[in-house]
Coordinates of C-alpha atoms in Angstrom, one line a residue:
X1 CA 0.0 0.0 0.0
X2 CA 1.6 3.6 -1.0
X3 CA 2.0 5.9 1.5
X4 CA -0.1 9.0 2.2
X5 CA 1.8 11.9 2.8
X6 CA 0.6 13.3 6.5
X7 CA 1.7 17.2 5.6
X8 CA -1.0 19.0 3.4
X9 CA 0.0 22.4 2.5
X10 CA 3.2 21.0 0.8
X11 CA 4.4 23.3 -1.9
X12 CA 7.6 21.7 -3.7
X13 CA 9.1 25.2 -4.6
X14 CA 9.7 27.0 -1.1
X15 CA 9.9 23.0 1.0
X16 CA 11.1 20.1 1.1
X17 CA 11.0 16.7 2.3
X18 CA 12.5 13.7 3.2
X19 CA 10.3 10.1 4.2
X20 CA 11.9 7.3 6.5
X21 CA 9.2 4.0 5.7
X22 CA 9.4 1.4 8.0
X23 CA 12.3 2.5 9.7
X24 CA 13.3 -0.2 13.0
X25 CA 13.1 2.5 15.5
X26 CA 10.8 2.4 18.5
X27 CA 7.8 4.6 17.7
X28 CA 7.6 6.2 21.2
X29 CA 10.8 7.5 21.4
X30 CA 10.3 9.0 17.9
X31 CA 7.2 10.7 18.4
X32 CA 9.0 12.6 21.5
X33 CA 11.9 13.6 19.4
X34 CA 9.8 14.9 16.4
X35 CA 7.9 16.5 19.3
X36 CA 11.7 18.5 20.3
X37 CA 12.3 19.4 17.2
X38 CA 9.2 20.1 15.5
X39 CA 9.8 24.5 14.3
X40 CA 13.6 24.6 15.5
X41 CA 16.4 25.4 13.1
X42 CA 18.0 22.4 11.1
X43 CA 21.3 23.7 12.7
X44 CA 20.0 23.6 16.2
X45 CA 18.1 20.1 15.8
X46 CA 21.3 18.4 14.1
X47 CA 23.2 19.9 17.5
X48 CA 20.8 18.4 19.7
X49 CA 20.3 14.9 17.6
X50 CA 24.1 14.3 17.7
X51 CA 24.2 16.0 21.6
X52 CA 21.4 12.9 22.7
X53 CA 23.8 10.7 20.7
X54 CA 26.7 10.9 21.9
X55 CA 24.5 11.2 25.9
X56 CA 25.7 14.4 26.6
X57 CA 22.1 16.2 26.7
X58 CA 18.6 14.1 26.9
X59 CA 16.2 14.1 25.2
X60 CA 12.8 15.4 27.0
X61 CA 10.0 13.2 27.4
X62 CA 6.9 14.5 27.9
X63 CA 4.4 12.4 26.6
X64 CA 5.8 8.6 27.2
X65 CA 7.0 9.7 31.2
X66 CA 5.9 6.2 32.7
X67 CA 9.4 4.8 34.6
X68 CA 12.1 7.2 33.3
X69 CA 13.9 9.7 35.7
X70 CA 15.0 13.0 35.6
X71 CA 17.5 14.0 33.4
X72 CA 19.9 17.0 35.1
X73 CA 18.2 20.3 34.3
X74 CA 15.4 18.9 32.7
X75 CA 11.9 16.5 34.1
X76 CA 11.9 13.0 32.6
X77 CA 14.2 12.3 29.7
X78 CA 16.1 9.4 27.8
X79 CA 18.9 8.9 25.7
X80 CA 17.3 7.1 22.3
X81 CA 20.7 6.2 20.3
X82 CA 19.0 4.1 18.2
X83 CA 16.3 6.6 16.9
X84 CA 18.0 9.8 17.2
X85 CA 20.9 7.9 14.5
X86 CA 18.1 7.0 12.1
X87 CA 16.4 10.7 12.7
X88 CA 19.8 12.3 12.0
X89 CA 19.8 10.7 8.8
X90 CA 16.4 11.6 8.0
X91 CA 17.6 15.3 8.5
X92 CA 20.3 14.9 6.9
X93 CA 18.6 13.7 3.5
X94 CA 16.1 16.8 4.2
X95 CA 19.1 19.2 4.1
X96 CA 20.8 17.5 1.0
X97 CA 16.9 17.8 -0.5
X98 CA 16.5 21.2 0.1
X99 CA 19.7 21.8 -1.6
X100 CA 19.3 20.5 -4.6
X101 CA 15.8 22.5 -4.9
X102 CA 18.0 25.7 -4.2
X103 CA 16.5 27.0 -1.3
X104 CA 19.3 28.2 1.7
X105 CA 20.7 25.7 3.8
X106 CA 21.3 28.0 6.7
X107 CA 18.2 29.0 7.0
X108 CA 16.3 26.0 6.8
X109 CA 13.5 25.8 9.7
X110 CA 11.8 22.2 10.3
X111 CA 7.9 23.1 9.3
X112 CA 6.7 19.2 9.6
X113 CA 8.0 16.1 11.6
X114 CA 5.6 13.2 12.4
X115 CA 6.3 9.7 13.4
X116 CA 3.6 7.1 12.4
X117 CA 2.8 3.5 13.3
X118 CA 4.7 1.0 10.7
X119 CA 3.5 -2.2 9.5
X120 CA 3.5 -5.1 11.5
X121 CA 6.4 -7.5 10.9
X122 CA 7.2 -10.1 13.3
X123 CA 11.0 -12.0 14.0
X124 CA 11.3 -15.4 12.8
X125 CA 11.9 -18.2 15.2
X126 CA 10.0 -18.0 17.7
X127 CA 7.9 -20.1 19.4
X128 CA 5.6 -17.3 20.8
X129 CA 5.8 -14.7 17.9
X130 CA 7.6 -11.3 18.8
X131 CA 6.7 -7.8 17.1
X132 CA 9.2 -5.7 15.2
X133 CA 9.4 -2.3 15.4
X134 CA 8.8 -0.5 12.8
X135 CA 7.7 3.7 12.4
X136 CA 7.6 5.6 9.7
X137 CA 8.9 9.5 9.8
X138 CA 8.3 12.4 8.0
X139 CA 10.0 15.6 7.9
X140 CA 9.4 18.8 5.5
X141 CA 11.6 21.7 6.1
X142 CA 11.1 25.4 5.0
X143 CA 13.4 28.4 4.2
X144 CA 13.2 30.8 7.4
X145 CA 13.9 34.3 7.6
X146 CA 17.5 35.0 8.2
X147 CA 17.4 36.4 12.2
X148 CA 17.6 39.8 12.3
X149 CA 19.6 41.9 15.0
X150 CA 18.0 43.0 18.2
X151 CA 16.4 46.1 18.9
X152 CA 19.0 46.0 22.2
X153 CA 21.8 45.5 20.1
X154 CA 21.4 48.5 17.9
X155 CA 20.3 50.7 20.6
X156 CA 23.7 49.8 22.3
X157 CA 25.5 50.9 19.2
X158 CA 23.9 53.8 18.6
X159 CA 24.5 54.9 22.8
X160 CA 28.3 53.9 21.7
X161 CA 28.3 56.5 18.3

C-alpha cells in the first residue's frame, strides 16, 4: 500500500521533504523527538540529535514519562541512540533535498516532523511470535527568515556613536 503523505500544505518550490518508511526504530521514542524538534532550526536540531547521541544532553520526554527519571536540568528524559541515529539521517537527506531544490541551507526551519505507526512485521523463530518495530517519519523543512539583530543591540550601538 503507498504511503499518504501526512503534511498538506506541501508546496515543492519553497519545501522540502525527506520520508523514513518502516524504519526499526521504537515509535515512542520517535514521536517525542519529532515533538523537540518540531519548528527549531535544522542547525540547532542536528546539535541536539548528535548531543542525545553521543549522551551528553537528553532528550525530554513529555508524553511517554511512565518509569524514566530526571535527566539534570530537565523532568523526565532518555537517551534514544537508536532513533535519534536514524532521525539524524532523515535530516540529513532533508538538508541534501532542500539543496538541490536551491533553497538556503542556513536557514532551513523544520515546518513538519511526524512519526507514524509502521506495518507489522514479526521475527522469525519464535515459538511465541515477537513484534518488530517498525515507524515511519516524515520531515518537510522550510526556508526561514534569516534572524535579524535585536532592537537591544542597535540601541547599544547607537549609545556607543
Amino acid at each position: 500500500m503507498a504511503y499518504k503523505h501526512s503534511y498538506e500544505e506541501y508546496n515543492g518550490e519553497k519545501m522540502a521533504r525527506a520520508l523514513g518508511y518502516a524504519l526499526p526504530v521504537s515509535r515512542k521514542q520517535s514521536i517525542e523527538i519529532c515533538s523537540s524538534l518540531r519548528n527549531k532550526p535544522l542547525v540547532r536540531a542536528k546539535a541536539i540529535l548528535n548531543d542525545a547521541i553521543s549522551m551528553r544532553k537528553a532528550i525530554p520526554f513529555r508524553r511517554f514519562t511512565s518509569s524514566i527519571s530526571h535527566k539534570k536540568g530537565m523532568g523526565p528524559g532518555k537517551y534514544p541512540i537508536n532513533a535519534a541515529t536514524e532521525i539524524l539521517k532523515l535530516v540529513e537527506n532533508a538538508e541534501a533535498n532542500a539543496k538541490f531544490k536551491g533553497l538556503n541551507a542556513s536557514n532551513l526551519i523544520i515546518k513538519h516532523m511526524c512519526a507514524q505507526h509502521g506495518g507489522n512485521v514479526w521475527k522469525a523463530g519464535r515459538f511465541r511470535r515477537r513484534k518488530m518495530k517498525r515507524t515511519h517519519i516524515e520531515i518537510v523543512v522550510t526556508e526561514g527568515k534569516a534572524k535579524k539583530e535585536s532592537k537591544k543591540k542597535e540601541k547599544k550601538e547607537v549609545a556607543n556613536k
